[in-house]
Amino acid sequence: MPANLTPAYKTAESTYKKARDPKERLELLREMLRLIPKHKGTDHLQADIKSKIKELTDALTGPKKGGSKGGPPTSFRPEGAGQIALLGPPNTGKSTLHAHLTGSHSETGPYPFTTQYPQPGMMPHLDIAFQLIDLPPISDQRPIPWIGNTLQSADGCLLVVDLGHPECVEEVVTVLDVLTGRKVVLTERWPSSGGTIGDPDDPFTLYLPTLLVATKADRSSDADAELDVFEELTGCRYPYLAISIAQDLGIDAIGSTLFERLEVVRVYTKAPGKPPDKGRPYTLRRGNTVEQLAELVHRDFAAGLRFARVWGEASFDGQHVGRDHELVDGDVIELHM
Ligand SMILES: Nc1nc2c(ncn2[C@@H]2O[C@H](COP(=O)(O)OP(=O)(O)OP(=O)(O)O)[C@@H](O)[C@H]2O)c(=O)[nH]1
Ligand SMILES: [Mg+2]
């Protein structure tokens, strides 16, 4: 039976797909459930929405009272210029990388399954920061009930692998299978590769842009050849970086690659007659407009916005622009209400 979804439902669904804040996502799911036409053709979708609501409620409030002891949080409100999950098989160096990049005290160890709970941290890059979430390893030996939910707020992931490990290929294939079972697909498409990411007809499969990070390059004599074999055997064609924490190789490229791939745009605001606030840029994405900046600055600003003045590479100094003007990296903006 056709689902005959209404325009109001479809709007709620597409807003849900774009939303990153877990609380906002929960509200949108409730709205989807309210708006969905209630008949046989939507039974499956209704059930999916209900189970998402339950998962997200549990993640936000912790496990039910009276159950086993509550654990640490497993859902994180995005902060900074993008939220990036660290995924991979056991013992590949995810936590070592996390600690190095964010200064976290993520536990590391020379054996598998060291990490048990997610650990957020901020990785500075230029005058902004990316939020990195260290995670337990993905394997078929230790299922992680909350992993699908935790990943919903991510903008992308680092798939951290040790190409020199004899079981690398099998383990990565398992990672991809386990995640697919949770409706999470690691894709080589990033916003900067053009086109849309994901399946417009399936609101609950998450397509997570992926950067392959091969660690422990200090142990490898021919990283390129290892990568060729890996790609051949797995069929994966993710953008790729080889790094070593032990020898401090290639690590800086992580920040610049994320900046480029996520199409980050930094914008500095200024008050009329004052110098710009160069300390703390707002971060947007390429194609975002003055109106979206106004929303970031303050919820109510977008409604009262009359015009803006821009100083930057793509405009002449102090140029008057409207709310639909697209911003570019480095722009200085004066909002006029
Ligand atoms: N030689 C070398 N060893 C590394 C490098 N990075 C991490 N290691 C070692 O790899 C081992 C595993 O590191 P972890 O950071 O705990 O790995 P993990 O992926 O977080 O492990 P799990 O949490 O169990 O999944 C440790 O013994 C690290 O010292 C590297 O760049 N070079
Ligand atoms: Mg770890």
Short mmCIF file of C-alpha atoms and ligand atoms in Angstrom, two decimals:
data_model
loop_
_atom_site.label_atom_id
_atom_site.label_comp_id
_atom_site.label_asym_id
_atom_site.label_seq_id
_atom_site.Cartn_x
_atom_site.Cartn_y
_atom_site.Cartn_z
CA MET A 1 0.00 0.00 0.00
CA PRO A 2 1.43 3.42 -0.86
CA ALA A 3 2.39 5.53 2.12
CA ASN A 4 0.83 8.77 0.78
CA LEU A 5 2.96 10.94 3.00
CA THR A 6 1.76 14.50 3.38
CA PRO A 7 3.88 17.56 2.55
CA ALA A 8 3.83 18.51 6.26
CA TYR A 9 5.24 15.09 7.18
CA LYS A 10 7.88 15.30 4.45
CA THR A 11 9.00 18.71 5.68
CA ALA A 12 9.37 17.37 9.23
CA GLU A 13 11.32 14.39 7.89
CA SER A 14 13.75 16.48 5.86
CA THR A 15 14.31 18.83 8.81
CA TYR A 16 15.00 15.74 10.96
CA LYS A 17 17.56 14.47 8.47
CA LYS A 18 19.45 17.75 8.61
CA ALA A 19 19.21 18.24 12.38
CA ARG A 20 22.32 17.37 14.40
CA ASP A 21 21.41 18.28 17.96
CA PRO A 22 20.05 15.12 19.67
CA LYS A 23 17.32 17.04 21.58
CA GLU A 24 16.14 18.75 18.42
CA ARG A 25 16.16 15.39 16.61
CA LEU A 26 13.96 13.89 19.32
CA GLU A 27 11.43 16.72 19.01
CA LEU A 28 11.36 16.29 15.24
CA LEU A 29 10.79 12.54 15.54
CA ARG A 30 7.81 13.22 17.81
CA GLU A 31 6.50 15.67 15.25
CA MET A 32 6.95 13.08 12.47
CA LEU A 33 4.94 10.59 14.52
CA ARG A 34 2.21 13.17 15.07
CA LEU A 35 2.05 14.07 11.38
CA ILE A 36 2.40 10.69 9.73
CA PRO A 37 -0.85 9.46 8.14
CA LYS A 38 -2.02 6.55 10.31
CA HIS A 39 -2.88 3.60 8.04
CA LYS A 40 -1.51 0.18 7.03
CA GLY A 41 0.84 1.60 4.40
CA THR A 42 2.83 3.50 7.03
CA ASP A 43 2.94 0.77 9.72
CA HIS A 44 6.64 0.06 9.16
CA LEU A 45 7.62 3.69 9.12
CA GLN A 46 5.58 4.36 12.28
CA ALA A 47 7.35 1.48 14.01
CA ASP A 48 10.77 2.82 12.88
CA ILE A 49 9.96 6.27 14.21
CA LYS A 50 8.79 4.86 17.55
CA SER A 51 11.94 2.80 18.00
CA LYS A 52 14.12 5.83 17.12
CA ILE A 53 12.24 7.87 19.74
CA LYS A 54 12.88 5.19 22.34
CA GLU A 55 16.60 4.88 21.46
CA LEU A 56 17.16 8.60 21.56
CA THR A 57 15.18 9.08 24.78
CA ASP A 58 17.29 6.37 26.46
CA ALA A 59 20.51 7.93 25.16
CA LEU A 60 19.57 11.37 26.45
CA THR A 61 18.22 10.36 29.86
CA GLY A 62 20.39 7.32 30.59
CA PRO A 63 19.09 3.78 31.08
CA LYS A 64 15.78 3.22 32.86
CA LYS A 65 15.63 3.59 36.62
CA GLY A 66 15.73 0.26 38.43
CA GLY A 67 17.78 -1.29 35.63
CA SER A 68 21.49 -1.91 35.78
CA LYS A 69 23.68 1.01 36.81
CA GLY A 70 23.70 3.94 34.41
CA GLY A 71 26.79 4.45 32.25
CA PRO A 72 28.47 7.57 30.90
CA PRO A 73 26.64 9.61 28.22
CA THR A 74 26.59 8.17 24.72
CA SER A 75 25.05 11.08 22.82
CA PHE A 76 26.88 14.36 22.22
CA ARG A 77 25.63 17.74 21.15
CA PRO A 78 27.90 18.87 18.28
CA GLU A 79 30.42 21.58 19.13
CA GLY A 80 32.90 23.49 17.00
CA ALA A 81 33.23 23.27 13.24
CA GLY A 82 32.10 19.65 12.92
CA GLN A 83 31.64 16.43 14.87
CA ILE A 84 33.84 13.55 13.76
CA ALA A 85 33.61 9.97 15.08
CA LEU A 86 36.68 7.73 15.42
CA LEU A 87 35.69 4.30 14.12
CA GLY A 88 37.64 1.15 13.45
CA PRO A 89 38.61 -2.36 14.49
CA PRO A 90 40.21 -3.01 17.91
CA ASN A 91 43.71 -1.80 18.78
CA THR A 92 44.32 0.31 15.66
CA GLY A 93 45.36 3.45 17.56
CA LYS A 94 42.09 5.41 17.76
CA SER A 95 42.54 6.49 21.37
CA THR A 96 46.24 7.29 20.89
CA LEU A 97 45.23 9.55 18.01
CA HIS A 98 42.38 11.08 20.02
CA ALA A 99 44.66 11.85 22.96
CA HIS A 100 47.28 13.35 20.65
CA LEU A 101 44.85 15.57 18.75
CA THR A 102 42.56 16.70 21.56
CA GLY A 103 44.71 16.40 24.68
CA SER A 104 42.13 13.97 26.10
CA HIS A 105 43.13 11.25 28.49
CA SER A 106 41.48 8.54 26.42
CA GLU A 107 42.87 5.27 27.73
CA THR A 108 45.22 3.46 25.35
CA GLY A 109 46.74 0.00 25.55
CA PRO A 110 48.67 -2.55 23.52
CA TYR A 111 45.67 -4.91 23.45
CA PRO A 112 42.17 -4.86 21.91
CA PHE A 113 39.00 -3.48 23.58
CA THR A 114 40.74 -0.88 25.72
CA THR A 115 38.08 1.75 25.08
CA GLN A 116 34.58 1.00 26.38
CA TYR A 117 32.72 4.31 26.33
CA PRO A 118 32.75 7.29 24.01
CA GLN A 119 35.05 10.16 24.85
CA PRO A 120 34.54 13.58 23.26
CA GLY A 121 37.37 16.08 22.81
CA MET A 122 38.17 19.21 20.82
CA MET A 123 40.93 19.23 18.19
CA PRO A 124 42.20 22.75 17.46
CA HIS A 125 42.72 23.69 13.81
CA LEU A 126 43.62 27.23 12.67
CA ASP A 127 41.39 29.45 14.86
CA ILE A 128 38.58 26.87 15.14
CA ALA A 129 38.22 23.33 16.47
CA PHE A 130 36.66 20.04 15.43
CA GLN A 131 34.95 17.78 17.92
CA LEU A 132 36.38 14.26 17.86
CA ILE A 133 34.51 11.41 19.54
CA ASP A 134 36.71 8.45 20.50
CA LEU A 135 34.71 5.21 20.44
CA PRO A 136 35.09 1.58 21.42
CA PRO A 137 36.21 -0.71 18.59
CA ILE A 138 33.57 -2.07 16.23
CA SER A 139 33.66 -5.86 16.07
CA ASP A 140 31.30 -8.81 16.02
CA GLN A 141 32.61 -9.97 19.39
CA ARG A 142 31.35 -7.06 21.46
CA PRO A 143 28.20 -5.40 20.16
CA ILE A 144 27.68 -1.77 21.19
CA PRO A 145 23.93 -1.21 21.64
CA TRP A 146 24.10 2.59 21.47
CA ILE A 147 26.53 3.02 18.55
CA GLY A 148 23.93 3.71 15.84
CA ASN A 149 22.39 6.41 17.96
CA THR A 150 25.70 8.03 18.93
CA LEU A 151 26.71 8.40 15.28
CA GLN A 152 23.53 10.29 14.34
CA SER A 153 25.02 13.64 15.31
CA ALA A 154 28.33 13.13 13.47
CA ASP A 155 29.27 15.07 10.34
CA GLY A 156 31.79 12.44 9.31
CA CYS A 157 34.19 9.82 10.62
CA LEU A 158 37.81 8.79 10.62
CA LEU A 159 38.00 5.08 9.84
CA VAL A 160 41.21 4.28 11.72
CA VAL A 161 43.02 1.17 10.44
CA ASP A 162 46.35 -0.55 10.88
CA LEU A 163 47.19 -1.70 7.35
CA GLY A 164 50.13 -3.71 8.65
CA HIS A 165 47.93 -5.93 10.82
CA PRO A 166 47.43 -9.34 9.20
CA GLU A 167 43.66 -9.34 9.85
CA CYS A 168 43.13 -5.73 8.79
CA VAL A 169 40.96 -6.44 5.76
CA GLU A 170 38.68 -8.96 7.53
CA GLU A 171 38.32 -6.65 10.50
CA VAL A 172 37.40 -3.63 8.40
CA VAL A 173 34.87 -5.68 6.43
CA THR A 174 33.35 -6.66 9.81
CA VAL A 175 33.25 -3.00 10.89
CA LEU A 176 31.37 -2.09 7.71
CA ASP A 177 28.97 -5.06 8.09
CA VAL A 178 28.24 -4.36 11.75
CA LEU A 179 27.54 -0.71 10.98
CA THR A 180 25.36 -1.53 8.00
CA GLY A 181 23.34 -3.75 10.36
CA ARG A 182 22.74 -0.59 12.39
CA LYS A 183 21.79 1.37 9.27
CA VAL A 184 25.04 3.32 9.18
CA VAL A 185 26.84 3.36 5.83
CA LEU A 186 30.37 4.73 5.57
CA THR A 187 30.57 6.64 2.32
CA GLU A 188 33.49 8.10 0.37
CA ARG A 189 31.25 11.04 -0.59
CA TRP A 190 31.84 14.24 1.35
CA PRO A 191 29.96 17.49 0.80
CA SER A 192 32.94 18.66 -1.26
CA SER A 193 32.68 15.71 -3.66
CA GLY A 194 29.43 17.22 -4.96
CA GLY A 195 25.96 15.74 -5.19
CA THR A 196 23.86 14.69 -2.24
CA ILE A 197 24.90 12.18 0.37
CA GLY A 198 22.40 9.46 1.15
CA ASP A 199 19.16 8.02 -0.04
CA PRO A 200 16.30 10.53 -0.28
CA ASP A 201 13.73 7.73 0.23
CA ASP A 202 15.20 6.34 3.42
CA PRO A 203 15.23 8.71 6.40
CA PHE A 204 16.78 6.23 8.83
CA THR A 205 19.93 5.12 7.04
CA LEU A 206 22.80 7.37 7.99
CA TYR A 207 25.46 7.99 5.34
CA LEU A 208 28.60 9.03 7.15
CA PRO A 209 31.35 10.69 5.07
CA THR A 210 34.55 8.78 5.76
CA LEU A 211 38.26 9.55 5.78
CA LEU A 212 40.48 6.47 5.96
CA VAL A 213 43.34 7.04 8.40
CA ALA A 214 46.09 4.42 8.27
CA THR A 215 48.02 4.63 11.54
CA LYS A 216 51.34 3.17 12.62
CA ALA A 217 52.92 4.22 9.30
CA ASP A 218 56.26 4.08 11.16
CA ARG A 219 55.99 0.30 10.95
CA SER A 220 55.24 0.17 7.28
CA SER A 221 57.86 -0.02 4.52
CA ASP A 222 55.44 0.59 1.66
CA ALA A 223 52.19 2.26 2.74
CA ASP A 224 51.03 2.86 -0.84
CA ALA A 225 51.30 -0.81 -1.77
CA GLU A 226 49.45 -1.79 1.42
CA LEU A 227 46.70 0.66 0.58
CA ASP A 228 46.38 -0.72 -2.96
CA VAL A 229 45.89 -4.23 -1.59
CA PHE A 230 43.41 -2.94 0.99
CA GLU A 231 41.34 -1.13 -1.64
CA GLU A 232 41.45 -4.10 -3.97
CA LEU A 233 40.24 -6.54 -1.30
CA THR A 234 37.63 -4.34 0.39
CA GLY A 235 36.38 -2.36 -2.60
CA CYS A 236 36.66 0.78 -0.40
CA ARG A 237 37.75 4.02 -2.06
CA TYR A 238 37.75 6.47 0.83
CA PRO A 239 39.95 9.56 0.81
CA TYR A 240 43.09 8.47 2.59
CA LEU A 241 45.85 9.66 4.94
CA ALA A 242 48.82 7.72 6.32
CA ILE A 243 49.99 8.85 9.74
CA SER A 244 52.19 7.86 12.64
CA ILE A 245 51.83 9.10 16.18
CA ALA A 246 55.10 7.47 17.16
CA GLN A 247 57.03 9.48 14.54
CA ASP A 248 54.70 12.48 14.25
CA LEU A 249 54.01 11.91 10.55
CA GLY A 250 51.07 13.21 8.52
CA ILE A 251 49.01 14.26 11.53
CA ASP A 252 48.54 17.92 10.54
CA ALA A 253 46.81 16.82 7.35
CA ILE A 254 43.81 15.55 9.37
CA GLY A 255 42.68 19.06 10.33
CA SER A 256 43.23 20.55 6.90
CA THR A 257 41.51 17.62 5.16
CA LEU A 258 38.46 17.93 7.43
CA PHE A 259 38.37 21.69 6.89
CA GLU A 260 38.39 21.22 3.12
CA ARG A 261 36.06 18.21 2.94
CA LEU A 262 33.44 19.70 5.29
CA GLU A 263 33.64 22.98 3.35
CA VAL A 264 34.09 25.00 6.51
CA VAL A 265 33.62 28.76 6.18
CA ARG A 266 34.81 31.02 9.03
CA VAL A 267 33.02 34.29 9.50
CA TYR A 268 33.98 37.11 11.89
CA THR A 269 31.35 39.50 13.15
CA LYS A 270 31.81 43.17 13.97
CA ALA A 271 29.70 45.91 15.51
CA PRO A 272 29.34 49.18 13.50
CA GLY A 273 32.30 51.46 14.07
CA LYS A 274 34.24 48.78 15.95
CA PRO A 275 37.02 46.44 14.81
CA PRO A 276 35.99 42.84 13.98
CA ASP A 277 36.03 40.16 16.66
CA LYS A 278 38.97 38.25 15.20
CA GLY A 279 39.23 35.88 18.13
CA ARG A 280 36.26 33.64 17.68
CA PRO A 281 34.82 33.02 14.22
CA TYR A 282 31.40 31.53 13.60
CA THR A 283 31.67 28.41 11.48
CA LEU A 284 29.33 27.75 8.59
CA ARG A 285 29.44 25.62 5.45
CA ARG A 286 30.11 26.72 1.89
CA GLY A 287 26.90 28.04 0.35
CA ASN A 288 25.55 29.30 3.70
CA THR A 289 24.12 32.81 3.71
CA VAL A 290 23.96 35.95 5.81
CA GLU A 291 20.59 34.74 7.12
CA GLN A 292 22.12 31.49 8.41
CA LEU A 293 24.87 33.47 10.13
CA ALA A 294 22.24 35.68 11.78
CA GLU A 295 20.49 32.55 13.10
CA LEU A 296 23.76 31.32 14.58
CA VAL A 297 24.48 34.64 16.27
CA HIS A 298 21.04 34.75 17.84
CA ARG A 299 17.79 32.87 17.24
CA ASP A 300 15.82 36.10 16.90
CA PHE A 301 18.31 37.96 14.71
CA ALA A 302 17.32 36.35 11.41
CA ALA A 303 13.74 37.70 11.60
CA GLY A 304 14.80 41.29 12.29
CA LEU A 305 17.67 41.37 9.81
CA ARG A 306 17.56 44.30 7.34
CA PHE A 307 20.90 44.03 5.58
CA ALA A 308 24.55 43.24 6.24
CA ARG A 309 27.89 44.77 5.30
CA VAL A 310 30.72 42.50 4.20
CA TRP A 311 34.50 42.86 4.12
CA GLY A 312 36.25 39.95 2.44
CA GLU A 313 37.80 38.37 -0.61
CA ALA A 314 34.57 38.02 -2.56
CA SER A 315 33.22 41.54 -1.98
CA PHE A 316 34.35 45.15 -1.97
CA ASP A 317 34.97 46.64 1.48
CA GLY A 318 31.78 47.37 3.38
CA GLN A 319 29.55 46.14 0.55
CA HIS A 320 25.84 46.12 1.41
CA VAL A 321 24.29 42.68 0.93
CA GLY A 322 20.94 41.01 1.58
CA ARG A 323 20.05 37.96 3.64
CA ASP A 324 20.62 35.55 0.73
CA HIS A 325 24.23 36.63 0.18
CA GLU A 326 26.58 33.62 0.34
CA LEU A 327 29.50 33.94 2.73
CA VAL A 328 33.08 32.90 2.03
CA ASP A 329 35.89 31.89 4.38
CA GLY A 330 37.39 34.88 6.17
CA ASP A 331 34.47 37.26 5.65
CA VAL A 332 33.92 40.01 8.22
CA ILE A 333 30.22 40.80 8.66
CA GLU A 334 28.27 43.60 10.24
CA LEU A 335 24.61 42.65 10.80
CA HIS A 336 22.08 45.50 10.64
CA MET A 337 18.73 44.93 12.31
N1 LIG B 1 54.12 2.00 16.32
C1 LIG B 1 53.02 2.69 16.57
N2 LIG B 1 52.17 2.26 17.53
C2 LIG B 1 51.04 2.97 17.75
C3 LIG B 1 50.74 4.15 17.02
N3 LIG B 1 49.56 4.62 17.46
C4 LIG B 1 49.13 3.77 18.42
N4 LIG B 1 50.02 2.77 18.62
C5 LIG B 1 49.93 1.66 19.58
O1 LIG B 1 48.81 0.85 19.27
C6 LIG B 1 48.26 0.28 20.46
C7 LIG B 1 46.77 0.50 20.51
O2 LIG B 1 46.52 1.87 20.72
P1 LIG B 1 45.11 2.42 21.19
O3 LIG B 1 45.15 3.88 20.95
O4 LIG B 1 44.73 1.94 22.53
O5 LIG B 1 44.17 1.71 20.11
P2 LIG B 1 42.58 1.76 20.01
O6 LIG B 1 42.24 1.69 18.57
O7 LIG B 1 42.03 2.91 20.78
O8 LIG B 1 42.18 0.39 20.74
P3 LIG B 1 40.73 -0.06 21.26
O9 LIG B 1 40.20 1.00 22.16
O10 LIG B 1 40.97 -1.34 21.96
O11 LIG B 1 39.91 -0.25 20.04
C8 LIG B 1 49.02 0.92 21.62
O12 LIG B 1 49.99 0.02 22.07
C9 LIG B 1 49.64 2.15 20.99
O13 LIG B 1 50.84 2.54 21.63
C10 LIG B 1 51.68 4.58 16.02
O14 LIG B 1 51.52 5.60 15.32
N5 LIG B 1 52.80 3.82 15.84
MG MG B 2 40.61 3.00 22.21
#
